[in-house]
Short mmCIF file of N, CA and C in Angstrom, two decimals:
data_model
loop_
_atom_site.label_atom_id
_atom_site.label_comp_id
_atom_site.label_asym_id
_atom_site.label_seq_id
_atom_site.Cartn_x
_atom_site.Cartn_y
_atom_site.Cartn_z
N MET A 1089 59.56 -17.51 16.79
CA MET A 1089 60.96 -17.51 16.44
C MET A 1089 61.23 -16.29 15.57
N THR A 1090 62.25 -15.56 15.91
CA THR A 1090 62.63 -14.38 15.13
C THR A 1090 64.05 -14.56 14.62
N THR A 1091 64.53 -13.57 13.86
CA THR A 1091 65.92 -13.64 13.38
C THR A 1091 66.90 -13.53 14.54
N LYS A 1092 66.44 -13.05 15.67
CA LYS A 1092 67.30 -12.92 16.85
C LYS A 1092 67.16 -14.12 17.79
N GLY A 1093 66.46 -15.12 17.35
CA GLY A 1093 66.26 -16.29 18.20
C GLY A 1093 64.92 -16.21 18.92
N VAL A 1094 64.80 -17.00 19.96
CA VAL A 1094 63.57 -17.04 20.74
C VAL A 1094 63.58 -15.89 21.74
N LEU A 1095 62.54 -15.10 21.74
CA LEU A 1095 62.43 -14.00 22.69
C LEU A 1095 61.75 -14.48 23.96
N PRO A 1096 62.15 -13.94 25.10
CA PRO A 1096 61.49 -14.34 26.35
C PRO A 1096 60.03 -13.89 26.34
N ALA A 1097 59.20 -14.66 27.00
CA ALA A 1097 57.77 -14.32 27.07
C ALA A 1097 57.59 -13.03 27.85
N LYS A 1098 56.64 -12.22 27.42
CA LYS A 1098 56.31 -10.99 28.13
C LYS A 1098 55.10 -11.25 29.00
N GLU A 1099 55.07 -10.57 30.14
CA GLU A 1099 53.90 -10.65 31.01
C GLU A 1099 52.71 -10.06 30.25
N ARG A 1100 51.57 -10.71 30.33
CA ARG A 1100 50.40 -10.20 29.63
C ARG A 1100 49.98 -8.86 30.24
N GLN A 1101 49.43 -8.02 29.40
CA GLN A 1101 49.02 -6.69 29.85
C GLN A 1101 47.69 -6.36 29.21
N PHE A 1102 46.74 -5.95 30.03
CA PHE A 1102 45.41 -5.60 29.55
C PHE A 1102 45.07 -4.19 30.00
N ASP A 1103 44.29 -3.50 29.20
CA ASP A 1103 43.86 -2.15 29.55
C ASP A 1103 42.38 -2.17 29.92
N THR A 1104 42.02 -1.28 30.83
CA THR A 1104 40.62 -1.13 31.21
C THR A 1104 40.05 0.08 30.48
N VAL A 1105 38.79 -0.05 30.09
CA VAL A 1105 38.15 0.98 29.27
C VAL A 1105 36.72 1.25 29.74
N LEU A 1106 36.21 2.40 29.33
CA LEU A 1106 34.80 2.72 29.49
C LEU A 1106 34.13 2.48 28.14
N THR A 1107 32.98 1.85 28.16
CA THR A 1107 32.23 1.62 26.93
C THR A 1107 30.84 2.23 27.06
N ARG A 1108 30.25 2.55 25.93
CA ARG A 1108 28.86 3.03 25.94
C ARG A 1108 28.20 2.58 24.66
N LYS A 1109 27.04 1.96 24.81
CA LYS A 1109 26.28 1.51 23.66
C LYS A 1109 25.46 2.66 23.08
N ASP A 1110 24.68 3.31 23.93
CA ASP A 1110 23.78 4.37 23.47
C ASP A 1110 24.15 5.68 24.15
N VAL A 1111 24.05 6.76 23.43
CA VAL A 1111 24.29 8.08 24.02
C VAL A 1111 22.98 8.54 24.65
N PRO A 1112 22.99 8.79 25.97
CA PRO A 1112 21.73 9.16 26.63
C PRO A 1112 21.31 10.59 26.29
N ASP A 1113 20.01 10.84 26.41
CA ASP A 1113 19.58 12.23 26.27
C ASP A 1113 19.72 12.91 27.63
N ARG A 1114 19.46 14.17 27.69
CA ARG A 1114 19.69 14.93 28.91
C ARG A 1114 18.81 14.48 30.07
N ALA A 1115 17.71 13.77 29.78
CA ALA A 1115 16.81 13.34 30.84
C ALA A 1115 17.36 12.16 31.63
N HIS A 1116 18.32 11.45 31.07
CA HIS A 1116 18.87 10.27 31.73
C HIS A 1116 20.12 10.62 32.53
N HIS A 1117 20.42 9.77 33.49
CA HIS A 1117 21.64 9.93 34.29
C HIS A 1117 22.86 9.91 33.37
N PRO A 1118 23.85 10.78 33.61
CA PRO A 1118 25.01 10.88 32.70
C PRO A 1118 25.81 9.59 32.54
N THR A 1119 25.78 8.72 33.55
CA THR A 1119 26.55 7.47 33.44
C THR A 1119 25.70 6.31 32.94
N LYS A 1120 24.43 6.58 32.59
CA LYS A 1120 23.56 5.52 32.07
C LYS A 1120 24.17 4.95 30.79
N GLY A 1121 24.27 3.65 30.73
CA GLY A 1121 24.81 3.00 29.54
C GLY A 1121 26.32 2.86 29.53
N ILE A 1122 27.00 3.43 30.52
CA ILE A 1122 28.46 3.31 30.59
C ILE A 1122 28.82 2.04 31.34
N SER A 1123 29.74 1.28 30.80
CA SER A 1123 30.23 0.06 31.44
C SER A 1123 31.75 0.09 31.48
N VAL A 1124 32.29 -0.66 32.43
CA VAL A 1124 33.74 -0.81 32.54
C VAL A 1124 34.10 -2.19 32.03
N ALA A 1125 35.18 -2.27 31.25
CA ALA A 1125 35.62 -3.55 30.68
C ALA A 1125 37.14 -3.61 30.67
N ARG A 1126 37.65 -4.82 30.60
CA ARG A 1126 39.09 -5.06 30.45
C ARG A 1126 39.30 -5.63 29.05
N VAL A 1127 40.09 -4.94 28.25
CA VAL A 1127 40.34 -5.37 26.87
C VAL A 1127 41.38 -6.49 26.87
N ARG A 1128 41.01 -7.63 26.33
CA ARG A 1128 41.93 -8.76 26.22
C ARG A 1128 42.71 -8.72 24.91
N VAL A 1129 42.00 -8.41 23.82
CA VAL A 1129 42.67 -8.36 22.51
C VAL A 1129 41.82 -7.53 21.56
N ILE A 1130 42.49 -6.82 20.66
CA ILE A 1130 41.83 -6.09 19.57
C ILE A 1130 42.21 -6.80 18.28
N PHE A 1131 41.22 -7.05 17.42
CA PHE A 1131 41.49 -7.84 16.21
C PHE A 1131 40.54 -7.43 15.09
N ARG A 1132 40.88 -7.86 13.89
CA ARG A 1132 40.00 -7.71 12.72
C ARG A 1132 39.61 -9.11 12.26
N LEU A 1133 38.40 -9.24 11.78
CA LEU A 1133 37.97 -10.51 11.22
C LEU A 1133 38.59 -10.70 9.85
N PRO A 1134 38.95 -11.93 9.50
CA PRO A 1134 39.44 -12.17 8.14
C PRO A 1134 38.35 -11.85 7.12
N GLU A 1135 38.75 -11.42 5.95
CA GLU A 1135 37.78 -11.06 4.91
C GLU A 1135 36.87 -12.22 4.53
N SER A 1136 37.32 -13.45 4.76
CA SER A 1136 36.49 -14.61 4.44
C SER A 1136 35.21 -14.65 5.29
N TYR A 1137 35.17 -13.91 6.40
CA TYR A 1137 33.97 -13.82 7.24
C TYR A 1137 33.08 -12.66 6.84
N GLY A 1138 33.41 -11.97 5.77
CA GLY A 1138 32.64 -10.82 5.32
C GLY A 1138 33.35 -9.54 5.72
N SER A 1139 32.83 -8.44 5.27
CA SER A 1139 33.49 -7.17 5.60
C SER A 1139 32.84 -6.57 6.84
N TYR A 1140 33.66 -6.17 7.76
CA TYR A 1140 33.20 -5.48 8.96
C TYR A 1140 33.99 -4.19 9.04
N PRO A 1141 33.33 -3.04 9.18
CA PRO A 1141 34.02 -1.76 9.02
C PRO A 1141 35.03 -1.42 10.12
N HIS A 1142 34.90 -2.02 11.30
CA HIS A 1142 35.77 -1.63 12.42
C HIS A 1142 36.45 -2.85 13.03
N PRO A 1143 37.61 -2.64 13.64
CA PRO A 1143 38.20 -3.72 14.44
C PRO A 1143 37.28 -4.06 15.61
N LEU A 1144 37.47 -5.23 16.17
CA LEU A 1144 36.68 -5.71 17.30
C LEU A 1144 37.57 -5.84 18.52
N ALA A 1145 36.96 -5.86 19.68
CA ALA A 1145 37.70 -6.05 20.93
C ALA A 1145 37.04 -7.17 21.72
N TYR A 1146 37.87 -8.09 22.22
CA TYR A 1146 37.39 -9.13 23.13
C TYR A 1146 37.58 -8.58 24.53
N VAL A 1147 36.49 -8.44 25.30
CA VAL A 1147 36.56 -7.79 26.61
C VAL A 1147 35.98 -8.66 27.72
N ASP A 1148 36.51 -8.47 28.92
CA ASP A 1148 35.93 -9.01 30.14
C ASP A 1148 35.15 -7.87 30.79
N TRP A 1149 33.91 -8.13 31.18
CA TRP A 1149 33.06 -7.08 31.75
C TRP A 1149 33.20 -6.99 33.26
N TYR A 1150 33.07 -5.78 33.76
CA TYR A 1150 32.93 -5.54 35.19
C TYR A 1150 31.44 -5.35 35.46
N LYS A 1151 31.04 -5.53 36.72
CA LYS A 1151 29.63 -5.37 37.09
C LYS A 1151 29.18 -3.94 36.79
N PRO A 1152 27.88 -3.75 36.53
CA PRO A 1152 27.37 -2.41 36.21
C PRO A 1152 27.67 -1.39 37.31
N LEU A 1153 27.83 -0.14 36.90
CA LEU A 1153 28.11 0.93 37.86
C LEU A 1153 26.91 1.13 38.77
N LYS A 1154 27.19 1.26 40.06
CA LYS A 1154 26.16 1.60 41.05
C LYS A 1154 26.46 3.02 41.53
N ASP A 1155 25.71 3.47 42.52
CA ASP A 1155 25.99 4.79 43.09
C ASP A 1155 27.41 4.81 43.65
N PRO A 1156 28.08 5.96 43.57
CA PRO A 1156 29.44 6.05 44.12
C PRO A 1156 29.46 5.81 45.63
N VAL A 1157 30.60 5.35 46.13
CA VAL A 1157 30.81 5.20 47.57
C VAL A 1157 30.72 6.60 48.17
N PRO A 1158 29.85 6.83 49.15
CA PRO A 1158 29.55 8.20 49.60
C PRO A 1158 30.75 9.06 50.02
N ASN A 1159 31.59 8.57 50.90
CA ASN A 1159 32.63 9.46 51.44
C ASN A 1159 33.77 9.75 50.46
N ILE A 1160 33.94 8.94 49.42
CA ILE A 1160 35.00 9.22 48.43
C ILE A 1160 34.44 9.51 47.04
N ARG A 1161 33.15 9.27 46.86
CA ARG A 1161 32.44 9.56 45.61
C ARG A 1161 33.10 8.92 44.39
N MET A 1162 33.54 7.69 44.55
CA MET A 1162 34.07 6.89 43.45
C MET A 1162 33.20 5.64 43.32
N HIS A 1163 33.03 5.18 42.08
CA HIS A 1163 32.30 3.94 41.84
C HIS A 1163 33.20 2.76 42.17
N GLU A 1164 32.64 1.76 42.84
CA GLU A 1164 33.38 0.53 43.10
C GLU A 1164 32.92 -0.52 42.10
N VAL A 1165 33.88 -1.20 41.47
CA VAL A 1165 33.56 -2.22 40.47
C VAL A 1165 34.31 -3.51 40.76
N SER A 1166 33.75 -4.61 40.28
CA SER A 1166 34.42 -5.91 40.34
C SER A 1166 34.02 -6.68 39.09
N LEU A 1167 34.80 -7.70 38.75
CA LEU A 1167 34.54 -8.46 37.54
C LEU A 1167 33.16 -9.12 37.59
N SER A 1168 32.52 -9.17 36.45
CA SER A 1168 31.20 -9.76 36.32
C SER A 1168 31.34 -11.22 35.89
N SER A 1169 30.48 -12.06 36.44
CA SER A 1169 30.50 -13.47 36.02
C SER A 1169 29.10 -13.89 35.60
N ARG A 1170 29.06 -14.94 34.81
CA ARG A 1170 27.80 -15.51 34.36
C ARG A 1170 27.97 -17.02 34.45
N ASN A 1171 27.10 -17.68 35.20
CA ASN A 1171 27.20 -19.12 35.42
C ASN A 1171 28.58 -19.51 35.95
N HIS A 1172 29.08 -18.73 36.89
CA HIS A 1172 30.38 -18.96 37.56
C HIS A 1172 31.57 -18.86 36.61
N ARG A 1173 31.39 -18.20 35.49
CA ARG A 1173 32.48 -17.98 34.54
C ARG A 1173 32.56 -16.49 34.24
N GLN A 1174 33.73 -16.04 33.86
CA GLN A 1174 33.93 -14.64 33.53
C GLN A 1174 32.97 -14.21 32.43
N ASN A 1175 32.28 -13.10 32.64
CA ASN A 1175 31.37 -12.55 31.64
C ASN A 1175 32.20 -11.77 30.61
N SER A 1176 32.30 -12.29 29.41
CA SER A 1176 33.12 -11.70 28.35
C SER A 1176 32.31 -11.61 27.07
N SER A 1177 32.73 -10.75 26.17
CA SER A 1177 32.08 -10.67 24.87
C SER A 1177 32.98 -9.95 23.87
N ILE A 1178 32.52 -9.94 22.64
CA ILE A 1178 33.23 -9.24 21.56
C ILE A 1178 32.39 -8.02 21.20
N ILE A 1179 33.05 -6.85 21.16
CA ILE A 1179 32.36 -5.60 20.85
C ILE A 1179 33.12 -4.85 19.76
N PRO A 1180 32.45 -4.00 19.00
CA PRO A 1180 33.19 -3.14 18.06
C PRO A 1180 33.97 -2.09 18.85
N ILE A 1181 35.16 -1.75 18.39
CA ILE A 1181 35.94 -0.77 19.15
C ILE A 1181 35.27 0.60 19.15
N THR A 1182 34.31 0.82 18.29
CA THR A 1182 33.59 2.09 18.30
C THR A 1182 32.72 2.24 19.55
N ASP A 1183 32.48 1.14 20.29
CA ASP A 1183 31.76 1.22 21.56
C ASP A 1183 32.66 1.67 22.70
N ILE A 1184 33.97 1.71 22.49
CA ILE A 1184 34.91 2.11 23.54
C ILE A 1184 35.01 3.63 23.56
N LEU A 1185 34.70 4.22 24.72
CA LEU A 1185 34.81 5.67 24.88
C LEU A 1185 36.24 6.11 25.09
N CYS A 1186 36.89 5.49 26.08
CA CYS A 1186 38.26 5.88 26.44
C CYS A 1186 38.80 4.86 27.44
N SER A 1187 40.07 4.99 27.74
CA SER A 1187 40.65 4.14 28.78
C SER A 1187 40.16 4.64 30.13
N CYS A 1188 40.30 3.82 31.15
CA CYS A 1188 39.95 4.26 32.50
C CYS A 1188 40.98 3.70 33.47
N HIS A 1189 41.03 4.31 34.63
CA HIS A 1189 42.00 3.94 35.65
C HIS A 1189 41.27 3.32 36.82
N LEU A 1190 41.62 2.09 37.16
CA LEU A 1190 41.04 1.41 38.30
C LEU A 1190 42.05 1.37 39.43
N ILE A 1191 41.60 1.71 40.63
CA ILE A 1191 42.45 1.72 41.82
C ILE A 1191 42.03 0.54 42.69
N PRO A 1192 42.96 -0.33 43.07
CA PRO A 1192 42.58 -1.46 43.93
C PRO A 1192 41.96 -0.98 45.24
N VAL A 1193 40.95 -1.70 45.72
CA VAL A 1193 40.40 -1.43 47.04
C VAL A 1193 41.29 -2.18 48.02
N PHE A 1194 42.09 -1.43 48.75
CA PHE A 1194 43.12 -2.04 49.59
C PHE A 1194 42.61 -2.59 50.91
N GLY A 1195 41.66 -1.98 51.53
CA GLY A 1195 41.26 -2.41 52.85
C GLY A 1195 42.23 -1.87 53.88
N LYS A 1196 42.40 -2.58 54.99
CA LYS A 1196 43.26 -2.10 56.08
C LYS A 1196 44.74 -2.28 55.78
N SER A 1197 45.07 -3.23 54.93
CA SER A 1197 46.48 -3.44 54.58
C SER A 1197 46.59 -3.88 53.12
N THR A 1198 47.78 -3.76 52.59
CA THR A 1198 48.04 -4.15 51.21
C THR A 1198 48.40 -5.63 51.16
N ASN A 1199 47.84 -6.34 50.21
CA ASN A 1199 48.16 -7.74 50.04
C ASN A 1199 49.58 -7.84 49.46
N PRO A 1200 50.50 -8.52 50.12
CA PRO A 1200 51.89 -8.55 49.66
C PRO A 1200 52.11 -9.30 48.34
N ILE A 1201 51.16 -10.12 47.91
CA ILE A 1201 51.37 -10.84 46.64
C ILE A 1201 50.93 -10.03 45.42
N TRP A 1202 50.24 -8.90 45.64
CA TRP A 1202 49.79 -8.08 44.52
C TRP A 1202 50.97 -7.47 43.79
N THR A 1203 50.93 -7.52 42.46
CA THR A 1203 51.95 -6.87 41.63
C THR A 1203 51.25 -6.00 40.60
N SER A 1204 51.91 -4.96 40.16
CA SER A 1204 51.27 -4.01 39.24
C SER A 1204 50.88 -4.66 37.91
N ASP A 1205 51.64 -5.66 37.46
CA ASP A 1205 51.30 -6.27 36.17
C ASP A 1205 50.24 -7.37 36.28
N ARG A 1206 49.85 -7.76 37.48
CA ARG A 1206 48.83 -8.81 37.65
C ARG A 1206 47.66 -8.36 38.53
N ILE A 1207 47.64 -7.08 38.90
CA ILE A 1207 46.66 -6.61 39.87
C ILE A 1207 45.22 -6.81 39.41
N LEU A 1208 44.95 -6.71 38.12
CA LEU A 1208 43.58 -6.88 37.64
C LEU A 1208 43.07 -8.30 37.88
N ASP A 1209 43.98 -9.26 37.98
CA ASP A 1209 43.60 -10.64 38.29
C ASP A 1209 43.65 -10.93 39.78
N GLN A 1210 44.48 -10.21 40.52
CA GLN A 1210 44.71 -10.52 41.92
C GLN A 1210 43.74 -9.83 42.87
N CYS A 1211 43.25 -8.68 42.51
CA CYS A 1211 42.36 -7.91 43.38
C CYS A 1211 40.92 -8.16 42.95
N ASN A 1212 40.01 -8.18 43.92
CA ASN A 1212 38.60 -8.44 43.62
C ASN A 1212 37.79 -7.18 43.33
N SER A 1213 38.14 -6.07 43.97
CA SER A 1213 37.36 -4.84 43.82
C SER A 1213 38.27 -3.66 43.53
N PHE A 1214 37.72 -2.72 42.75
CA PHE A 1214 38.48 -1.53 42.34
C PHE A 1214 37.59 -0.30 42.44
N PHE A 1215 38.24 0.85 42.62
CA PHE A 1215 37.55 2.13 42.50
C PHE A 1215 37.83 2.68 41.12
N LEU A 1216 36.80 3.21 40.47
CA LEU A 1216 36.95 3.87 39.18
C LEU A 1216 37.40 5.30 39.46
N ASN A 1217 38.60 5.65 39.00
CA ASN A 1217 39.21 6.94 39.32
C ASN A 1217 38.59 8.07 38.48
N PRO A 1218 37.86 9.01 39.12
CA PRO A 1218 37.27 10.12 38.36
C PRO A 1218 38.23 11.30 38.21
N TYR A 1219 39.46 11.15 38.67
CA TYR A 1219 40.41 12.27 38.69
C TYR A 1219 41.55 12.11 37.68
N LEU A 1220 41.52 11.09 36.84
CA LEU A 1220 42.62 10.84 35.91
C LEU A 1220 42.73 11.93 34.86
N ARG A 1221 41.62 12.30 34.26
CA ARG A 1221 41.60 13.31 33.21
C ARG A 1221 40.44 14.26 33.45
N HIS A 1222 40.49 15.40 32.77
CA HIS A 1222 39.39 16.36 32.87
C HIS A 1222 38.07 15.72 32.46
N TYR A 1223 38.09 14.91 31.40
CA TYR A 1223 36.86 14.28 30.92
C TYR A 1223 36.26 13.37 32.00
N ASP A 1224 37.10 12.60 32.68
CA ASP A 1224 36.62 11.70 33.73
C ASP A 1224 35.94 12.49 34.84
N PHE A 1225 36.58 13.58 35.25
CA PHE A 1225 36.01 14.41 36.31
C PHE A 1225 34.69 15.03 35.83
N TYR A 1226 34.68 15.53 34.61
CA TYR A 1226 33.48 16.14 34.04
C TYR A 1226 32.32 15.14 34.02
N LEU A 1227 32.60 13.91 33.59
CA LEU A 1227 31.56 12.89 33.48
C LEU A 1227 31.11 12.37 34.85
N PHE A 1228 32.06 11.95 35.67
CA PHE A 1228 31.71 11.24 36.91
C PHE A 1228 31.47 12.14 38.11
N ARG A 1229 31.89 13.38 38.06
CA ARG A 1229 31.65 14.27 39.18
C ARG A 1229 30.74 15.43 38.78
N TYR A 1230 31.15 16.23 37.80
CA TYR A 1230 30.40 17.44 37.46
C TYR A 1230 29.01 17.11 36.90
N LEU A 1231 28.95 16.32 35.82
CA LEU A 1231 27.65 16.02 35.21
C LEU A 1231 26.72 15.28 36.17
N VAL A 1232 27.28 14.40 36.99
CA VAL A 1232 26.46 13.68 37.98
C VAL A 1232 25.92 14.66 39.01
N ASP A 1233 26.75 15.60 39.48
CA ASP A 1233 26.28 16.60 40.44
C ASP A 1233 25.18 17.48 39.84
N VAL A 1234 25.36 17.89 38.59
CA VAL A 1234 24.33 18.71 37.92
C VAL A 1234 23.04 17.92 37.80
N TYR A 1235 23.14 16.66 37.39
CA TYR A 1235 21.96 15.81 37.25
C TYR A 1235 21.26 15.64 38.60
N ASP A 1236 22.03 15.33 39.65
CA ASP A 1236 21.45 15.15 40.99
C ASP A 1236 20.77 16.42 41.47
N SER A 1237 21.38 17.58 41.21
CA SER A 1237 20.78 18.87 41.62
C SER A 1237 19.46 19.10 40.90
N ARG A 1238 19.43 18.82 39.61
CA ARG A 1238 18.19 19.00 38.83
C ARG A 1238 17.09 18.07 39.33
N LYS A 1239 17.47 16.82 39.59
CA LYS A 1239 16.49 15.85 40.09
C LYS A 1239 15.93 16.30 41.44
N ALA A 1240 16.80 16.75 42.34
CA ALA A 1240 16.36 17.21 43.66
C ALA A 1240 15.42 18.41 43.51
N GLU A 1241 15.74 19.32 42.60
CA GLU A 1241 14.88 20.49 42.37
C GLU A 1241 13.53 20.07 41.81
N GLU A 1242 13.51 19.12 40.88
CA GLU A 1242 12.24 18.62 40.33
C GLU A 1242 11.40 17.98 41.42
N GLU A 1243 12.03 17.18 42.28
CA GLU A 1243 11.30 16.52 43.37
C GLU A 1243 10.75 17.55 44.35
N ARG A 1244 11.52 18.60 44.63
CA ARG A 1244 11.07 19.66 45.53
C ARG A 1244 9.84 20.36 44.94
N ARG A 1245 9.87 20.65 43.65
CA ARG A 1245 8.73 21.31 43.01
C ARG A 1245 7.49 20.43 43.02
N VAL A 1246 7.67 19.13 42.81
CA VAL A 1246 6.53 18.20 42.86
C VAL A 1246 5.93 18.18 44.26
N ARG A 1247 6.77 18.13 45.30
CA ARG A 1247 6.28 18.14 46.69
C ARG A 1247 5.50 19.42 46.98
N ILE A 1248 6.03 20.56 46.51
CA ILE A 1248 5.35 21.84 46.75
C ILE A 1248 3.98 21.83 46.07
N ARG A 1249 3.91 21.33 44.83
CA ARG A 1249 2.64 21.26 44.12
C ARG A 1249 1.65 20.35 44.84
N LEU A 1250 2.14 19.20 45.32
CA LEU A 1250 1.26 18.27 46.03
C LEU A 1250 0.78 18.87 47.34
N LEU A 1251 1.66 19.56 48.05
CA LEU A 1251 1.25 20.21 49.31
C LEU A 1251 0.25 21.31 49.04
N GLY A 1252 0.43 22.04 47.94
CA GLY A 1252 -0.51 23.10 47.57
C GLY A 1252 -1.89 22.54 47.28
N ARG A 1253 -1.95 21.40 46.63
CA ARG A 1253 -3.25 20.77 46.32
C ARG A 1253 -3.90 20.21 47.58
N ALA A 1254 -3.08 19.69 48.49
CA ALA A 1254 -3.61 19.09 49.71
C ALA A 1254 -4.22 20.15 50.62
N GLY A 1255 -3.73 21.38 50.54
CA GLY A 1255 -4.23 22.46 51.39
C GLY A 1255 -5.55 23.04 50.91
N ARG A 1256 -6.01 22.67 49.74
CA ARG A 1256 -7.26 23.23 49.18
C ARG A 1256 -8.47 22.56 49.73
#
């Protein structure tokens, strides 16, 4: 209740984010440790629970990132469940890297009941958009390509060394 009376309810709105627990060293894949989550609420604990330096976020998790879909080179994600229930947890907001953009996986046709304000609940699978910002492209395309090239070169050198030993 406000001074203007009862306000109409607003449609709920949640943002999707990238999170990372540990910063990988150069030897690890650039997306190692990155997860996709949907933020439900950001809050602070009351002081009666002790002091906590940062606000917290209640998040719904998406399944871990796998290799990108080959022909479009985007990661496909869907909500994660545990014991047939949504996999959710509370994390410090310092674990959140940035927002991310999820694109519904449409298939051959668009589902007519999908709406922009409920799509995260209505669609089962999404593509993680690597083209939203320069940082997204740098992380999901450039750094991954550099890592893959280095790995391929290392594997090539190992094969050459093994072939050289086999010829002796």
